[in-house]
Short mmCIF file of C-alpha atoms in Angstrom, two decimals:
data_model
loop_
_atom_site.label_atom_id
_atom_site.label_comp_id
_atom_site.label_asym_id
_atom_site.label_seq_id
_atom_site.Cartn_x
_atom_site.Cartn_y
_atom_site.Cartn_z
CA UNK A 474 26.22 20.70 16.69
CA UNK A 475 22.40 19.14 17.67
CA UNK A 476 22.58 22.57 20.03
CA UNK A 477 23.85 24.99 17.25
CA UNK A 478 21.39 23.70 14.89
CA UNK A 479 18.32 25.17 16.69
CA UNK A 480 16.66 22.08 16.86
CA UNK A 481 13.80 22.49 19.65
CA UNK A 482 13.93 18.35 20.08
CA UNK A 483 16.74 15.66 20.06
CA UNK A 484 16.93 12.02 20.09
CA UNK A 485 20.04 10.48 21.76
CA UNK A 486 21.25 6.55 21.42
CA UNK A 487 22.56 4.61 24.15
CA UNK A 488 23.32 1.35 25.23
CA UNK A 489 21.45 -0.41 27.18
CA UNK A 490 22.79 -4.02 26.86
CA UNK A 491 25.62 -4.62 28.67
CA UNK A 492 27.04 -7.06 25.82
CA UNK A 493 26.89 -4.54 23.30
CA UNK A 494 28.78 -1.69 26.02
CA UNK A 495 31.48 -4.03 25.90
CA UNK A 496 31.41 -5.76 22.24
CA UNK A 497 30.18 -2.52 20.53
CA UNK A 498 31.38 0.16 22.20
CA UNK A 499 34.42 -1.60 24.18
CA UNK A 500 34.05 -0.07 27.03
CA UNK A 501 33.04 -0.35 30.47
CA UNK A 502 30.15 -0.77 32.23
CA UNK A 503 30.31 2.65 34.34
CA UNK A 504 31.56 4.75 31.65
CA UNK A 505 28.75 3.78 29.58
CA UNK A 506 26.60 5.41 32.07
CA UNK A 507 28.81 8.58 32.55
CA UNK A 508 28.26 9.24 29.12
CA UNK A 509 24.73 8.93 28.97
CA UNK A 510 24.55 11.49 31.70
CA UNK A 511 26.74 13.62 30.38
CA UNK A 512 25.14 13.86 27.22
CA UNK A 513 21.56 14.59 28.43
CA UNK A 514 22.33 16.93 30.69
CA UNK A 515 24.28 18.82 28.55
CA UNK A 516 20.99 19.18 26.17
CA UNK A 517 18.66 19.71 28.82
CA UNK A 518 21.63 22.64 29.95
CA UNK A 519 20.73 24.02 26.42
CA UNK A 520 17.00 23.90 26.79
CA UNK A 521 16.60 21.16 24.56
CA UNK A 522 13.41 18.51 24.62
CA UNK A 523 15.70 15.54 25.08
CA UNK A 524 14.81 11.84 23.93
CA UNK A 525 16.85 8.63 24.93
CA UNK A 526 16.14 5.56 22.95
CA UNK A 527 17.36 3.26 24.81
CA UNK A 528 18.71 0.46 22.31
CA UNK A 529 18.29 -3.03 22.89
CA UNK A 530 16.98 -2.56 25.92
CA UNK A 531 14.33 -5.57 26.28
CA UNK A 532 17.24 -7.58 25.16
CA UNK A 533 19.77 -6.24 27.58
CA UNK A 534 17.27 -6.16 29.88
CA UNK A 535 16.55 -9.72 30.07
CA UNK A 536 20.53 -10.28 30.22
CA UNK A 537 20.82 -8.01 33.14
CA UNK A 538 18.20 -6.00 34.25
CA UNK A 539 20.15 -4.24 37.07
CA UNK A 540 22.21 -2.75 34.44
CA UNK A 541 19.20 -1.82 31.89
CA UNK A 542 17.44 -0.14 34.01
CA UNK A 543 20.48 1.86 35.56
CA UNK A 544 20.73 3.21 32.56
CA UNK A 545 17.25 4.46 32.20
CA UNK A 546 17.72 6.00 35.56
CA UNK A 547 21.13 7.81 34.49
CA UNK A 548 18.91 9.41 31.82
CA UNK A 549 15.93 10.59 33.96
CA UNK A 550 18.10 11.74 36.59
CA UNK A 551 19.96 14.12 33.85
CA UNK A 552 17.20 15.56 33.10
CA UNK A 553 15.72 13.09 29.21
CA UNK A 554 12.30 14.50 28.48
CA UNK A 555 11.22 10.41 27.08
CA UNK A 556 12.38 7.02 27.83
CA UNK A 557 12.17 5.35 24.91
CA UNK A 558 12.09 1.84 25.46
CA UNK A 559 13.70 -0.07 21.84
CA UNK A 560 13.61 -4.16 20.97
CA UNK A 561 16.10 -3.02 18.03
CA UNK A 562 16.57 -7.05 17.26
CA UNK A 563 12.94 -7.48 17.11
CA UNK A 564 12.92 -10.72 19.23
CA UNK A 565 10.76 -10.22 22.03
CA UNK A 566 7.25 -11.45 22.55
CA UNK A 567 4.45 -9.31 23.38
CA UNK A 568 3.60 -10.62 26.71
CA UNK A 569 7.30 -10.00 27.87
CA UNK A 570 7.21 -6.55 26.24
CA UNK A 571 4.12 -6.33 28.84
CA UNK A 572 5.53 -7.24 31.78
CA UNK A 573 8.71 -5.14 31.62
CA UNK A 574 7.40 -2.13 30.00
CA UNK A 575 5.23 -2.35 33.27
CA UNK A 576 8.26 -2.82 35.38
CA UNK A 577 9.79 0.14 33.97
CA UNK A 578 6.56 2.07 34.71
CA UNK A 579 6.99 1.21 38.14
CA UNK A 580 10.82 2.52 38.45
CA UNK A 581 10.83 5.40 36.54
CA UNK A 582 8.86 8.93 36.68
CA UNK A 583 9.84 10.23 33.22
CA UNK A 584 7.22 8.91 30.59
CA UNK A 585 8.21 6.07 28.04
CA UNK A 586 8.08 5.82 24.47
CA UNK A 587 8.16 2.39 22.33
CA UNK A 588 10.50 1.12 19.28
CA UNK A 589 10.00 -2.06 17.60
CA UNK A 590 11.10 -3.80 14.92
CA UNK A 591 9.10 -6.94 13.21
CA UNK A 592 11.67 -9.45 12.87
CA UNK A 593 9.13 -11.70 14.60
CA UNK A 594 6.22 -10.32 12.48
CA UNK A 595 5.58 -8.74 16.21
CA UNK A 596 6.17 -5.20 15.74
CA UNK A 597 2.57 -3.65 16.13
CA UNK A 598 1.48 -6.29 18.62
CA UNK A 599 4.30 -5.36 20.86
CA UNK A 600 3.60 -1.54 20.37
CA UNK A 601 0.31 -1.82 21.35
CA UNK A 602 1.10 -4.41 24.38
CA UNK A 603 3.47 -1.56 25.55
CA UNK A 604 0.68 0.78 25.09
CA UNK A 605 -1.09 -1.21 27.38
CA UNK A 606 1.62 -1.27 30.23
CA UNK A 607 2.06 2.55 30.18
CA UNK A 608 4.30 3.88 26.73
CA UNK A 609 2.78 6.96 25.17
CA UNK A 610 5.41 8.14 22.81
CA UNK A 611 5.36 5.46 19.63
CA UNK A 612 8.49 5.37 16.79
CA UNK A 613 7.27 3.48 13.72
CA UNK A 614 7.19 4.02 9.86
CA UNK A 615 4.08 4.15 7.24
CA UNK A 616 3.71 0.56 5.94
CA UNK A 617 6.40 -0.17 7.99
CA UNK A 618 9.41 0.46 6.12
CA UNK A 619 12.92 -0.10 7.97
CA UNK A 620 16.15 -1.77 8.37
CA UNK A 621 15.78 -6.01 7.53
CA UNK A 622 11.73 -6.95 8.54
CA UNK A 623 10.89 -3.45 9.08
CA UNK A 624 9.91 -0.95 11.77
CA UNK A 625 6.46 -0.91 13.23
CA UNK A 626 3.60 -0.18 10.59
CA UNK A 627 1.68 3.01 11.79
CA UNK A 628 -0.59 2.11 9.12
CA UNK A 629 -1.46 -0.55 11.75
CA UNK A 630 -1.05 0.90 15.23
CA UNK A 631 -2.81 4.30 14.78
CA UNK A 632 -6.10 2.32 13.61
CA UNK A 633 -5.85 0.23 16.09
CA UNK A 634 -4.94 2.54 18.82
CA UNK A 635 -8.08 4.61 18.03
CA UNK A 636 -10.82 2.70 16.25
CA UNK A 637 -9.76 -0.73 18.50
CA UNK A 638 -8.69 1.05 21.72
CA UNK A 639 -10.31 4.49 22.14
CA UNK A 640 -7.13 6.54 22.21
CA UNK A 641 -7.02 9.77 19.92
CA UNK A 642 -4.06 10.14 17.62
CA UNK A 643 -5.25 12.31 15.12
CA UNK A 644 -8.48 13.59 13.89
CA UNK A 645 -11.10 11.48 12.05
CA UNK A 646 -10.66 13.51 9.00
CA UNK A 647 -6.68 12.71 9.08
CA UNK A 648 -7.63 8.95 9.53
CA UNK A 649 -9.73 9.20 6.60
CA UNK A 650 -6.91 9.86 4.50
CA UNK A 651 -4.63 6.96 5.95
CA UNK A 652 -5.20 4.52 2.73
CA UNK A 653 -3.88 7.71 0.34
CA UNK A 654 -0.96 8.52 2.46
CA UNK A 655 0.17 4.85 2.81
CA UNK A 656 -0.63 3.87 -1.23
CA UNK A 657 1.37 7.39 -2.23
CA UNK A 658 4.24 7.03 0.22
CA UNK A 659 4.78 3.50 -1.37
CA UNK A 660 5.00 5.22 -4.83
CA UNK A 661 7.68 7.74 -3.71
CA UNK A 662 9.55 5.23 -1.95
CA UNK A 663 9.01 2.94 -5.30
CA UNK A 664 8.18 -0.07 -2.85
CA UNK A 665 5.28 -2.03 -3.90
CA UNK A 666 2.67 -2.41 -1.62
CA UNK A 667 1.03 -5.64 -0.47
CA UNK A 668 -2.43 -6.21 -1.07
CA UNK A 669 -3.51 -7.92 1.38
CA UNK A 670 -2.14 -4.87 4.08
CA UNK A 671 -3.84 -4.80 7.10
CA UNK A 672 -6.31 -1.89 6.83
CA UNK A 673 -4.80 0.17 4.06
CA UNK A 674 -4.15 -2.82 1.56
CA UNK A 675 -6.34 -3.28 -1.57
CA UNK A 676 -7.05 -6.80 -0.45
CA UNK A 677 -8.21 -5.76 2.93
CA UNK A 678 -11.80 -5.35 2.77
CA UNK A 679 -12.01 -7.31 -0.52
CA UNK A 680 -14.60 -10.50 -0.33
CA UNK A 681 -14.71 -13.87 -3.01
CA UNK A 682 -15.96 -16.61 -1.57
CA UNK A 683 -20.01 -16.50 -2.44
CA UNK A 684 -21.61 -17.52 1.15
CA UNK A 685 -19.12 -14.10 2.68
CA UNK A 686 -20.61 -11.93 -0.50
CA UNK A 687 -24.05 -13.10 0.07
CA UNK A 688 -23.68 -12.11 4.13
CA UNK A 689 -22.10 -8.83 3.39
CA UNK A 690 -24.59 -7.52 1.34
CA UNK A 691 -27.49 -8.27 4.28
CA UNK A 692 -24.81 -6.49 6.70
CA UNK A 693 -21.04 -5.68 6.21
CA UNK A 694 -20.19 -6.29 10.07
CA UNK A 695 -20.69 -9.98 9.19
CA UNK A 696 -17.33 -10.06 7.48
CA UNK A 697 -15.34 -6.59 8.36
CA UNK A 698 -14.25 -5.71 11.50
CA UNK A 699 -14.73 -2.11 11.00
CA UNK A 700 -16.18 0.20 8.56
CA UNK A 701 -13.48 0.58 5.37
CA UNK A 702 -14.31 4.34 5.04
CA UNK A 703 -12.59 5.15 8.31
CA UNK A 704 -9.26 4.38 7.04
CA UNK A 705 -10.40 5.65 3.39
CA UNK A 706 -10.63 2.34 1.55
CA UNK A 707 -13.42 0.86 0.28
CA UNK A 708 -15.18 -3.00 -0.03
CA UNK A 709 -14.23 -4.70 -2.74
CA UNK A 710 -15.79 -7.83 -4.52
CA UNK A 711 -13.87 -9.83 -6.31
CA UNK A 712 -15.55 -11.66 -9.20
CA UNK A 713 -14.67 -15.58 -10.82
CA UNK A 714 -16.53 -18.25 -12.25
CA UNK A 715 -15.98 -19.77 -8.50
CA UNK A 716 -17.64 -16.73 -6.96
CA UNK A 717 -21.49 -17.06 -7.49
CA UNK A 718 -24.38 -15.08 -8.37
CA UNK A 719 -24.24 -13.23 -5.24
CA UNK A 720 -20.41 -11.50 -6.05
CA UNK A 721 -22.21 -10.31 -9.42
CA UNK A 722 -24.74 -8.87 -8.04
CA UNK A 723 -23.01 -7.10 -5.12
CA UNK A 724 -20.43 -5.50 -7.60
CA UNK A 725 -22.99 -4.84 -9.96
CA UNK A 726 -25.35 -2.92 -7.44
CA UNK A 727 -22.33 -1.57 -5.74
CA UNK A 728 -21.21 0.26 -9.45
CA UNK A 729 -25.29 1.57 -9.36
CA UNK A 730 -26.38 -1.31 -12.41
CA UNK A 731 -29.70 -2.66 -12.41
CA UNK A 732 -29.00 -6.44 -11.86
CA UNK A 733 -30.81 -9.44 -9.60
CA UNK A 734 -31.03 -12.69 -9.21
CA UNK A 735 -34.10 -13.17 -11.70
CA UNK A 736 -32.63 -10.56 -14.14
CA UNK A 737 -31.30 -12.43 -17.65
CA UNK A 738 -28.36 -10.33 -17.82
CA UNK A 739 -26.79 -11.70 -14.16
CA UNK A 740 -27.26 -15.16 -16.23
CA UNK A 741 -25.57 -13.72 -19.42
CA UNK A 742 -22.74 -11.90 -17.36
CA UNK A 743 -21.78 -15.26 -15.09
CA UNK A 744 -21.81 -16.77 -18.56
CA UNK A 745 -19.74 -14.24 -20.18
CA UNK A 746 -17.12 -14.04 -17.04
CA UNK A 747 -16.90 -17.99 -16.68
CA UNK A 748 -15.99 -18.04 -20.47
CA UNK A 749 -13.44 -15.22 -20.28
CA UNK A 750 -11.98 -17.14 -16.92
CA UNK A 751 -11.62 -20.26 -19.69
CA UNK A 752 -10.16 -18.47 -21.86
CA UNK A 753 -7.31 -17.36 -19.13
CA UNK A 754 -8.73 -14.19 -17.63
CA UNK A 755 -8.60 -13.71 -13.87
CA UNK A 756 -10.83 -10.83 -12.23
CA UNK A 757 -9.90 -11.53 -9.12
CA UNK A 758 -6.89 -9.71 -9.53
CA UNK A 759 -8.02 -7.48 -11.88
CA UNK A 760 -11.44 -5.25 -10.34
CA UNK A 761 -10.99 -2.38 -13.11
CA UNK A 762 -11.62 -4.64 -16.05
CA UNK A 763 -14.42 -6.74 -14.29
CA UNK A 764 -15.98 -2.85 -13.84
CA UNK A 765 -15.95 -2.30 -17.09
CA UNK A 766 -16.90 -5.70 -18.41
CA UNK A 767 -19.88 -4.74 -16.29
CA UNK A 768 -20.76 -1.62 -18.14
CA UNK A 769 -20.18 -2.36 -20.96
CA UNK A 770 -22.76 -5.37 -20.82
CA UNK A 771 -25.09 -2.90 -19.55
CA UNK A 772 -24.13 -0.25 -22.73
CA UNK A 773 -22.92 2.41 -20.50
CA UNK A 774 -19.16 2.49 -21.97
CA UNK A 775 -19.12 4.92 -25.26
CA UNK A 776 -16.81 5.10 -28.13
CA UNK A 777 -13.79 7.22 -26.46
CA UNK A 778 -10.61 6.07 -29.33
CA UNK A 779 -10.58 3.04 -31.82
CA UNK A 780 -7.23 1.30 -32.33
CA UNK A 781 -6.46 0.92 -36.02
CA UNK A 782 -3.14 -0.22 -36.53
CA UNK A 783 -0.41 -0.85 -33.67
CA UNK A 784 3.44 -1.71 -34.82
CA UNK A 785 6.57 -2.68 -32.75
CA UNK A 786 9.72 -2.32 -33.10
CA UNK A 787 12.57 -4.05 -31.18
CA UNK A 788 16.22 -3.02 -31.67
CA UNK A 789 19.36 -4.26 -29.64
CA UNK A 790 22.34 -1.18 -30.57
CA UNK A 791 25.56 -1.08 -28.91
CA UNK A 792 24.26 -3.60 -26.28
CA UNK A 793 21.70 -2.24 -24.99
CA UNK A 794 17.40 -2.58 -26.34
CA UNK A 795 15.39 0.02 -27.51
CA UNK A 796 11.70 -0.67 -28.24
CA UNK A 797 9.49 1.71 -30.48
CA UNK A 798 5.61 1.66 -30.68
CA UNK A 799 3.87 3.48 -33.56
CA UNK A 800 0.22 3.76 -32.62
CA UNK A 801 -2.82 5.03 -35.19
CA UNK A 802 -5.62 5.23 -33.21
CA UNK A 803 -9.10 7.03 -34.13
CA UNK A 804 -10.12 10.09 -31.20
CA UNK A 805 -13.56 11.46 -31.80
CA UNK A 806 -13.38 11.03 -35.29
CA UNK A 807 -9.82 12.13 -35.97
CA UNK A 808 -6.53 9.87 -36.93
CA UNK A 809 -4.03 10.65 -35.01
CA UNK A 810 -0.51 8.55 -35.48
CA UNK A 811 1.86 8.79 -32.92
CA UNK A 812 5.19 7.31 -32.23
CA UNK A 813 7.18 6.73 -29.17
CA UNK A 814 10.23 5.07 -27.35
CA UNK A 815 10.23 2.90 -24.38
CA UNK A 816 12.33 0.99 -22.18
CA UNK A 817 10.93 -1.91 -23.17
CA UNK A 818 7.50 -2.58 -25.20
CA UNK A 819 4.89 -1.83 -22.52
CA UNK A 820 6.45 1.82 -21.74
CA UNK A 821 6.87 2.55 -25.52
CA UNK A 822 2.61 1.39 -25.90
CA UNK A 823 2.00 3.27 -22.85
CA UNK A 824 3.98 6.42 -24.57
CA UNK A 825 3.03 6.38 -27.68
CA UNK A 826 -0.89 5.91 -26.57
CA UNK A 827 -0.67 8.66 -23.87
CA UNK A 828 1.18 10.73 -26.64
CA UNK A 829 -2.29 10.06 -28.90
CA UNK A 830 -4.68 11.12 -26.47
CA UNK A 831 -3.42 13.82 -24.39
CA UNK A 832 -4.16 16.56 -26.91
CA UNK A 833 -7.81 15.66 -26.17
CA UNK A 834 -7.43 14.35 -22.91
CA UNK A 835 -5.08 16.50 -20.56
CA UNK A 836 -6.00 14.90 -17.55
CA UNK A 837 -3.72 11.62 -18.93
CA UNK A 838 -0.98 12.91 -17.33
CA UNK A 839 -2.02 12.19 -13.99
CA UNK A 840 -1.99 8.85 -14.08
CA UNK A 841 0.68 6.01 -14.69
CA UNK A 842 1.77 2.65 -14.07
CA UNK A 843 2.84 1.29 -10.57
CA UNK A 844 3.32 -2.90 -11.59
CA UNK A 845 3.34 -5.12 -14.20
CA UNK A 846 3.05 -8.66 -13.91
CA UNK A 847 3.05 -11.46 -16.83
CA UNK A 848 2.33 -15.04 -16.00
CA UNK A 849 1.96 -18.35 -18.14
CA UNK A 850 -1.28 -19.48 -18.08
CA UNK A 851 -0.48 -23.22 -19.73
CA UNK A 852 3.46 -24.25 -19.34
CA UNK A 853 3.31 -27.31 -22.09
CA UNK A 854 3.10 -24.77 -24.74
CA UNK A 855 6.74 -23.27 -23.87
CA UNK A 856 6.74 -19.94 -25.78
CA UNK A 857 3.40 -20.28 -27.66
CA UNK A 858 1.79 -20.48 -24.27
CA UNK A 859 -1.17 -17.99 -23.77
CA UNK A 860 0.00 -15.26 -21.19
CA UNK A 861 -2.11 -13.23 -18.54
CA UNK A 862 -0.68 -9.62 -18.01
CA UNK A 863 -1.52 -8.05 -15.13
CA UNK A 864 -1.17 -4.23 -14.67
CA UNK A 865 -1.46 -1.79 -11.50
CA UNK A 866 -2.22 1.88 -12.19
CA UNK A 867 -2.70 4.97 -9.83
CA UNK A 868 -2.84 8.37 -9.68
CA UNK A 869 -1.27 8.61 -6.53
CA UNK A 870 -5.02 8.97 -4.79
CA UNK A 871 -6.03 5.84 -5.81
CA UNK A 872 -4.96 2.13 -7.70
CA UNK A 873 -6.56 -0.13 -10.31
CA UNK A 874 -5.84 -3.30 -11.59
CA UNK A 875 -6.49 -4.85 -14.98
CA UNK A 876 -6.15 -7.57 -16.97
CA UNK A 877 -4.77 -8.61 -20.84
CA UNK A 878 -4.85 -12.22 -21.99
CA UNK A 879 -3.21 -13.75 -25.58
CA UNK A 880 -0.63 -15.84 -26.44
CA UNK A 881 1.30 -12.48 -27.91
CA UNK A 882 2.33 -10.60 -24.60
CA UNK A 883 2.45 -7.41 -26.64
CA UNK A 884 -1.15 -7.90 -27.16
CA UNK A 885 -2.40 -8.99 -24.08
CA UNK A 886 -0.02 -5.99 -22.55
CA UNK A 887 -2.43 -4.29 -25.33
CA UNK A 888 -5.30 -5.19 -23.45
CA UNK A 889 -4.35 -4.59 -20.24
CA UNK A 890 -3.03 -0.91 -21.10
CA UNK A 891 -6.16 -0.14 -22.64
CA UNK A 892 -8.45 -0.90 -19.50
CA UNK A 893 -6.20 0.87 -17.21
CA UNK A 894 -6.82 4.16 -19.41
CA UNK A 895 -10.53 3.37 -19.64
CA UNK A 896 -11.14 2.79 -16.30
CA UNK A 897 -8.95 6.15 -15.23
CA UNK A 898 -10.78 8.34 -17.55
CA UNK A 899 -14.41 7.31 -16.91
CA UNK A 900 -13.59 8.06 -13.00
CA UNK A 901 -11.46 11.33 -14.30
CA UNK A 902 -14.93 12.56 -15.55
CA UNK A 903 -16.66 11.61 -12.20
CA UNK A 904 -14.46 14.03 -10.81
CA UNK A 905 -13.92 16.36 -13.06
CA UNK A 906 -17.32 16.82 -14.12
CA UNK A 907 -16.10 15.78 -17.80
CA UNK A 908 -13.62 18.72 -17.68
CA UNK A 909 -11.18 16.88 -20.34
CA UNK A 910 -14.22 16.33 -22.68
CA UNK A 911 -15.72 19.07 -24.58
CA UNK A 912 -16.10 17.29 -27.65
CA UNK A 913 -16.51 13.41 -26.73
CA UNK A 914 -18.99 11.17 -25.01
CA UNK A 915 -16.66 9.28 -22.35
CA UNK A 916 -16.16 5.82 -22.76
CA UNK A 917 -13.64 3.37 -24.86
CA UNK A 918 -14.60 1.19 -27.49
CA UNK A 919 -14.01 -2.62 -26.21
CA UNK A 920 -10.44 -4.01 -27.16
#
């Protein structure tokens, strides 16, 4: 059927490990190979580019390496286009990957491809110590995804392979867009990506601690190993009331405000963020708010809407809850009252406000939420504890992070919701060139 299809490529799997010819496949040792030879030159017969992946090789290899590498042999001889070389448990160290990847250089003509898996948290390292000994076909996944730990992260290994060791993989323009492709394949598979992801993460080239901050801003190379734009993501500095001056001051330059060490408003805006961090706030983890808390200290943020009444309602019907929001809000002078569902009573605010604005403000659509975190900021006061929500937006180019605090969730969910919108329409009109505006100043009155 791989033949009928029309397929101009195929990947075969075989056994490599002689445990698994007999406990898998229950058969013997010699028929194993017959098989394998059978198979590949039948494809090559058909003019077909034919792949083995040799599974659990490096593990059957260092049970009996006679055998492991007869097998490799049965394939080359019938004709397999690639070797590909697979540590399918994910157990093997890179220096052993090394030295029998080399080994297999040695014995065998037909080139060799590389499959890992990251049981051991080993995955790229291996890939690229394979690399090394001679592979030049690489399996992996974006961001890793696969079966238990994962697959190899090409998010990881391409980087690497040509930034870190001068081998082209695709063109600087593709590489540019590696942080978009791995943040919008994470949304489509609906798996949450880590921040602190090598390279592509939002936590990668993001800097706190005040002596990095004030280093970076003489030179960047004193704290990142490469230039962010490369892999299209950007520095980051994270602001707290353990920061220092220097963060400010970097994130306020960075976002084009007038601020220095001398200036009154650094003094006022340390002030202002160590009593918000009192109060519960965390900007750490929350770089869209801090952004805004920034301009709107320096009066850049207009009026865009004006909250002026906000109701709930929570119903449990037939055994299952249903949450309403009925929003009045204030858009460039008009009322507008809007109701909505939800599936709980952050998607019913987040419907009924996008329901609100995107009469005046089309471009809403493009953007929704991706996380939502609550945490309790002071345990002893059970459920009249003040709560920090946390929410991550994107529109599938880029994420933000913001930041609600209250001892009602719904309110500080309030807060946070409100931010996210902000900060996606001011950087909607730096794009757009204030398509979605003819009638409004952009900008959102503080919460």
């Amino acid at each position: 059927r791989i033949v009928e299809s029309g397929v101009p490529a195929a990947t075969l799997v075989g056994k490599s490990w002689d445990f698994h010819v007999h406990t898998a496949l229950q058969t013997t040792l010699e028929e194993n190979l017959s098989m394998i030879y059978d198979s590949f030159a039948f494809l090559k017969r058909n003019q077909v580019e034919a792949i083995f992946d040799a599974e659990h090789f490096f593990d059957g290899y260092k049970n009996n390496p006679e055998y492991a590498l007869s097998v490799l042999r049965k394939a080359q001889d019938a004709g397999a286009d690639w070797i590909v070389l697979c540590d399918t448990n994910g157990g093997t160290l890179p220096t052993e990957i090394h030295d029998i990847v080399s080994r297999v250089r040695a014995e065998l003509t037909a080139p060799l491809g590389i499959h890992t898996h990251n049981d051991c948290e080993l995955a790229v390292a291996n890939t690229l110590a394979a690399v090394q000994a001679g592979a030049r076909q690489i399996q992996g996944t974006i961001n890793g995804y696969g079966e238990r730990c994962g697959n190899a992260n090409l998010c990881s290994i391409i980087p690497n392979l040509q930034i870190k060791m001068d081998y082209r993989c695709i063109a600087d323009e593709q590489l540019e867009s590696l942080t978009t492709t791995a943040r919008y394949i994470s949304e489509i598979a609906n798996v949450h990506m880590p921040v602190g992801q090598p390279y592509v993460g939002n936590a990668a080239f993001a800097h706190k601690g005040g002596i990095h901050v004030s280093a970076i801003m003489k030179d960047s190379k004193t704290y990142e190993h490469i230039q962010p734009g490369l892999v299209g993501n950007k520095q980051r500095i994270l602001v707290s009331e353990l920061a220092g001056q220097s963060n400010i001051i970097s994130k306020a330059q960075e976002l084009g405000l007038d601020v220095n060490a001398n200036n009154e408003k650094t003094k006022q805006i340390m002030e202002r963020i160590k009593e918000l961090e009192h109060q519960g706030y965390q900007f750490e983890g929350a770089d869209a708010s801090l952004e805004l808390l920034l301009r709107d200290a320096f009066g850049e943020m207009k009026e865009l809407f004006k909250l002026e009444s906000l109701k709930m309602l929570v119903e449990k019907n037939n055994g299952s809850m249903n949450a309403e929001a009925i929003v009045k809000v204030n858009v460039e002078g008009q009322t507008v009252y809007t109701a909505a569902e939800g599936n709980g009573p952050v998607n019913a605010l987040d419907n009924a406000l996008r329901k609100a604005l995107v009469q005046f403000y089309p471009s809403i659509n493009n953007i929704h939420l991706a996380d939502y975190k609550v945490r309790v900021i002071d345990e002893k006061d059970a459920t009249a504890a003040k709560v920090r929500v946390l929410i991550e937006s994107t529109d599938f180019k880029n994420t933000w992070n913001t930041v609600g605090v209250s001892s009602n969730v719904i309110e500080a969910s309030w807060e946070a919701l409100v931010d996210s919108i902000r900060y996606a329409m001011m950087n909607m009109a730096k794009v757009d060139g204030n398509q979605d505006q003819p009638r409004a100043s952009l900008g959102l009155v503080n919460h």
